PDB file of C-alpha atoms in Angstrom:
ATOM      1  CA  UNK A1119      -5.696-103.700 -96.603  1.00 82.00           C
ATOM      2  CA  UNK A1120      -4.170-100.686 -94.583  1.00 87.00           C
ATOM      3  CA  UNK A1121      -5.253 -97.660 -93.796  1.00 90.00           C
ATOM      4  CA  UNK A1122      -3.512 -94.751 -95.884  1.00 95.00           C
ATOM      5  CA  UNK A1123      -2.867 -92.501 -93.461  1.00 96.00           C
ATOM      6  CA  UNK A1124       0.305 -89.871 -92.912  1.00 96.00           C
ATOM      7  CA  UNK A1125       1.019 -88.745 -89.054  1.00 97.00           C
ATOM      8  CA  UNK A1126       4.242 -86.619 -89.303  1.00 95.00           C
ATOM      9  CA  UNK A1127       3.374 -83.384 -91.027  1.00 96.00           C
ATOM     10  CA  UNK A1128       4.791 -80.172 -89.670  1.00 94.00           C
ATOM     11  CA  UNK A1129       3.588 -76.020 -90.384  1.00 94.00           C
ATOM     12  CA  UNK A1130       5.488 -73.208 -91.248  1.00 92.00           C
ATOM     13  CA  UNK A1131       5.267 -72.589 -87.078  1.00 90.00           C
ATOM     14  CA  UNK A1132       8.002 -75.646 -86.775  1.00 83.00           C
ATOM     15  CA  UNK A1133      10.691 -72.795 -88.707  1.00 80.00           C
ATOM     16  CA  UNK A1134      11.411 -75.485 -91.556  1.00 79.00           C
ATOM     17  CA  UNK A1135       8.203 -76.975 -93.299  1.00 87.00           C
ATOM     18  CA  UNK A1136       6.422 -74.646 -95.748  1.00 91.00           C
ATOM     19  CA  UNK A1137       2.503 -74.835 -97.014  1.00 94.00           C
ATOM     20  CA  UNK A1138      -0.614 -73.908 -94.560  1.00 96.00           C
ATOM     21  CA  UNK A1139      -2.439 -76.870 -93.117  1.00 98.00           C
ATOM     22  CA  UNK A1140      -5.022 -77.288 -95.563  1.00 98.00           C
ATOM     23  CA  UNK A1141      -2.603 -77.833 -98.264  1.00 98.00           C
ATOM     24  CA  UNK A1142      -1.812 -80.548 -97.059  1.00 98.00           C
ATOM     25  CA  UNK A1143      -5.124 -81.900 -96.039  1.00 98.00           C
ATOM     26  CA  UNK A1144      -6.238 -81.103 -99.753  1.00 98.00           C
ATOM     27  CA  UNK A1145      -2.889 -82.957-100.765  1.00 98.00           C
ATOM     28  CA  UNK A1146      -3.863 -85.810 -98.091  1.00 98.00           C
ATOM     29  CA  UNK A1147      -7.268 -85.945-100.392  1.00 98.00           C
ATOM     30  CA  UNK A1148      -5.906 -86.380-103.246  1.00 98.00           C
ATOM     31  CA  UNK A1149      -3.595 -89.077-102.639  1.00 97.00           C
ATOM     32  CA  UNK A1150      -6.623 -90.652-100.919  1.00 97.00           C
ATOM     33  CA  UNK A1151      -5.714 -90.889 -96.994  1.00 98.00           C
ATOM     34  CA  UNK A1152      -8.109 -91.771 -94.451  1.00 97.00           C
ATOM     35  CA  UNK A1153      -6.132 -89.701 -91.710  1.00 98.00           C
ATOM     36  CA  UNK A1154      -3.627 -87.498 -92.008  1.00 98.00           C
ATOM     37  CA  UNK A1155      -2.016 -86.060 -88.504  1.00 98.00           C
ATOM     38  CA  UNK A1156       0.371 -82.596 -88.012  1.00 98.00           C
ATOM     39  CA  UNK A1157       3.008 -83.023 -85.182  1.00 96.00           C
ATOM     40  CA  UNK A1158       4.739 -79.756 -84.676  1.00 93.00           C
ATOM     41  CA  UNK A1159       7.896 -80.027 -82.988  1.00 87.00           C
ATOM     42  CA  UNK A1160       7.190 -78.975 -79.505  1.00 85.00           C
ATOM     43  CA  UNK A1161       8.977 -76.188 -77.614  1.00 79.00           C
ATOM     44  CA  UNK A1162      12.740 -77.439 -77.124  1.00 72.00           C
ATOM     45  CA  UNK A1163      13.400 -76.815 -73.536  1.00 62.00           C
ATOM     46  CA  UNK A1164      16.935 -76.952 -73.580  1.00 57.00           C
ATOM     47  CA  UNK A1165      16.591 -73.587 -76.145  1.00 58.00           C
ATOM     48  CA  UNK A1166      14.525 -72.252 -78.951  1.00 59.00           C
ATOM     49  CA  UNK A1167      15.751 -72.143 -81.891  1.00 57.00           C
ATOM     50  CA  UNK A1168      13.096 -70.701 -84.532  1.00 53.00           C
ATOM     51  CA  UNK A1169      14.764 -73.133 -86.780  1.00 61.00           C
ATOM     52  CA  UNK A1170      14.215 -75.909 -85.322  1.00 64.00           C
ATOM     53  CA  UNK A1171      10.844 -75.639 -83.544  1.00 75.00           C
ATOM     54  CA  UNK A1172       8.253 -73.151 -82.264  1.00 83.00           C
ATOM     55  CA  UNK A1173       8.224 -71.401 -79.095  1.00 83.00           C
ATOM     56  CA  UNK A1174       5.933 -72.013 -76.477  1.00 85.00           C
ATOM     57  CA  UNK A1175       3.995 -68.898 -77.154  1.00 88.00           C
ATOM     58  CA  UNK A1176       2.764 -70.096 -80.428  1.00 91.00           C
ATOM     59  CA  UNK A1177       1.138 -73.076 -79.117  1.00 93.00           C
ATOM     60  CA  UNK A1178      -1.907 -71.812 -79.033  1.00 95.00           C
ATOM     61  CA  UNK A1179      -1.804 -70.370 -82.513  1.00 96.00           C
ATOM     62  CA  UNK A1180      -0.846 -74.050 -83.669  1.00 96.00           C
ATOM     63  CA  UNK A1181      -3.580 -75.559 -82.003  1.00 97.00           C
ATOM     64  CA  UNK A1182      -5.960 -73.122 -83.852  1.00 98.00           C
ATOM     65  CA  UNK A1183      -4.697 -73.559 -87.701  1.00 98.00           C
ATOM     66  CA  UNK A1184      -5.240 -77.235 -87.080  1.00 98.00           C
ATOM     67  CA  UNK A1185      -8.803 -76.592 -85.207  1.00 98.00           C
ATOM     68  CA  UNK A1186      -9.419 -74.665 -88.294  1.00 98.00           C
ATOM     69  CA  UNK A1187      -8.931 -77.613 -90.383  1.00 99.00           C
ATOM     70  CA  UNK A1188     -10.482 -80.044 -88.623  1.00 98.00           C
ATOM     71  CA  UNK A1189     -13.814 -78.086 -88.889  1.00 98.00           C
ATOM     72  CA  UNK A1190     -12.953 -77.547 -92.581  1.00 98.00           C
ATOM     73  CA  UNK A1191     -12.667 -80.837 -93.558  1.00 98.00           C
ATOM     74  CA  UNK A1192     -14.961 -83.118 -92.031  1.00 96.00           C
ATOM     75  CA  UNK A1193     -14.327 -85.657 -94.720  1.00 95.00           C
ATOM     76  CA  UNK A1194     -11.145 -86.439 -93.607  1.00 97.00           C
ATOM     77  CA  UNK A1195      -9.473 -87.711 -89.910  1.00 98.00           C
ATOM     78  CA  UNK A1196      -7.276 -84.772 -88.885  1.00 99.00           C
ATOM     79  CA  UNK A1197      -5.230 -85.174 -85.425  1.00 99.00           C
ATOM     80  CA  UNK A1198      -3.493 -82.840 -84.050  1.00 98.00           C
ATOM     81  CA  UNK A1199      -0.325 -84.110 -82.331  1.00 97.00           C
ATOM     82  CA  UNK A1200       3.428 -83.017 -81.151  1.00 95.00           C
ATOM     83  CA  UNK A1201       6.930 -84.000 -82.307  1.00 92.00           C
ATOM     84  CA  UNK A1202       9.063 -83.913 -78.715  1.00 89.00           C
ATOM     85  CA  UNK A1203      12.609 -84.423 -78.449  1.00 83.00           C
ATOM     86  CA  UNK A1204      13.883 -86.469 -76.011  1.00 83.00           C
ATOM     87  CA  UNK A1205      16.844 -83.832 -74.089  1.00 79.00           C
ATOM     88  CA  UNK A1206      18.787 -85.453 -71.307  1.00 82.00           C
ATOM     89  CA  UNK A1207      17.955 -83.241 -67.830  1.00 84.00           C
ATOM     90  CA  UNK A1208      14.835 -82.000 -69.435  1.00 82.00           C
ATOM     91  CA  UNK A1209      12.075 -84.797 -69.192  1.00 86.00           C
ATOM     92  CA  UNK A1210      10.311 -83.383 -66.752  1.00 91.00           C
ATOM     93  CA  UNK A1211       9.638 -79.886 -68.484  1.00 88.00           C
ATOM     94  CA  UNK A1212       8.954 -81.612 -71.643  1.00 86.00           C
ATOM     95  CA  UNK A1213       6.730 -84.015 -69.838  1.00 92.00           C
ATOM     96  CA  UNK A1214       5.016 -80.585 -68.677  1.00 91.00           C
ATOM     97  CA  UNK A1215       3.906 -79.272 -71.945  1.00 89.00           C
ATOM     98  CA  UNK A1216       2.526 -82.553 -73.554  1.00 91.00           C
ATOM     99  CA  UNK A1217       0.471 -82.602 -70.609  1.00 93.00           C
ATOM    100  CA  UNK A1218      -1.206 -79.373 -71.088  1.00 90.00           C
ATOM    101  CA  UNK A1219      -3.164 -80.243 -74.122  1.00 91.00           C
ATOM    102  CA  UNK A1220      -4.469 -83.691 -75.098  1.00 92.00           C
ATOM    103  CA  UNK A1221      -2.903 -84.494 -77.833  1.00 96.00           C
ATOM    104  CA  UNK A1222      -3.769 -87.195 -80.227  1.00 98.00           C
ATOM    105  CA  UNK A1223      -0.374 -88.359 -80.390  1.00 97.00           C
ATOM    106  CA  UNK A1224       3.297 -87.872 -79.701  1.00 96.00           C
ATOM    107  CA  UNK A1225       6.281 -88.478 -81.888  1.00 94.00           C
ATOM    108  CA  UNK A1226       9.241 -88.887 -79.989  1.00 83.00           C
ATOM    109  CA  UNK A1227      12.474 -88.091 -81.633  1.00 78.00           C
ATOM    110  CA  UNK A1228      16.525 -87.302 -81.094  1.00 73.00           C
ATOM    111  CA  UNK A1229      17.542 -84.687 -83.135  1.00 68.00           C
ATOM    112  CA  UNK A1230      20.193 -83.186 -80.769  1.00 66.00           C
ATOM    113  CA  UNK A1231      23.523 -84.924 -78.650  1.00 65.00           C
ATOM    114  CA  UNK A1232      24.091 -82.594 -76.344  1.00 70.00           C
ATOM    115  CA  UNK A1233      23.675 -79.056 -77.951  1.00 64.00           C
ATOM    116  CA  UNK A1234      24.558 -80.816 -81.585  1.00 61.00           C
ATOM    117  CA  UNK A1235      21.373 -80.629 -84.187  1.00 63.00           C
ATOM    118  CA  UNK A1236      23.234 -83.529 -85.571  1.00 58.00           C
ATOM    119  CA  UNK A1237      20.633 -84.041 -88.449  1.00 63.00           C
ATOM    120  CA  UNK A1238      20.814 -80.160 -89.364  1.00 62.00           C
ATOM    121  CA  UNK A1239      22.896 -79.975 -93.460  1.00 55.00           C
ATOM    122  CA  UNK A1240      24.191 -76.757 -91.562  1.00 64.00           C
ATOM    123  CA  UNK A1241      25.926 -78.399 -88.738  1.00 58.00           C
ATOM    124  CA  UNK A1242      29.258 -79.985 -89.757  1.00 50.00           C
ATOM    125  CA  UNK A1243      31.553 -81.786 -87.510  1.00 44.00           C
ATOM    126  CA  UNK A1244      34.417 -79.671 -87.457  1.00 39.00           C
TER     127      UNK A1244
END
């Protein structure tokens, strides 16, 4: 049998998920997981948009709430990862900041054609 694990959990830092880290560890518990993993979305090069993402200031602050956790909760696998948007002319700079921490993981994900968030409910095609 598989592993029950979950690897795409954001915080309140991404500007759209709500409920601290350990909620959803304790949550994770409860359901029985043997892992569970938070991947922020990473700094959008291209622009910040605090509802989309966090900035790159708050890196740091992420890293801690899931440190926090992990030495919480030694009962449980916690990783602590990044969600990074793949943005055409950008590669390089977003190459830059998943290199500055080593991360668990990476999620890579297109949430944007051209300046489009065309999986945002408040972005219609006009």
């Amino acid at each position: 049998m598989l592993p029950k694990v979950d690897y795409h959990n954001h915080t309140p830092l991404c500007g759209h998920a709500v409920g601290e880290p350990a909620e959803y560890v304790e949550q994770a518990l409860k359901k029985g997981l043997s892992e569970i993993g938070f991947a922020d979305h990473a700094p959008l090069v291209a622009h910040e948009d605090a509802r989309y993402t966090m900035g790159y200031s708050q890196l740091p602050l992420y890293h801690e709430m899931i440190r926090r956790v992990q030495n919480q909760y030694k009962n449980l696998t916690i990783k602590l990862a990044l969600e990074a948007d793949f943005i055409p002319g950008f590669e390089k700079k977003t190459q830059a900041i998943l290199r500055a921490f080593p991360y668990d993981y990476v999620i890579g994900s297109v949430h944007f054609i051209d300046r489009w968030a065309f999986d945002d409910p408040d972005e219609k095609i006009k």
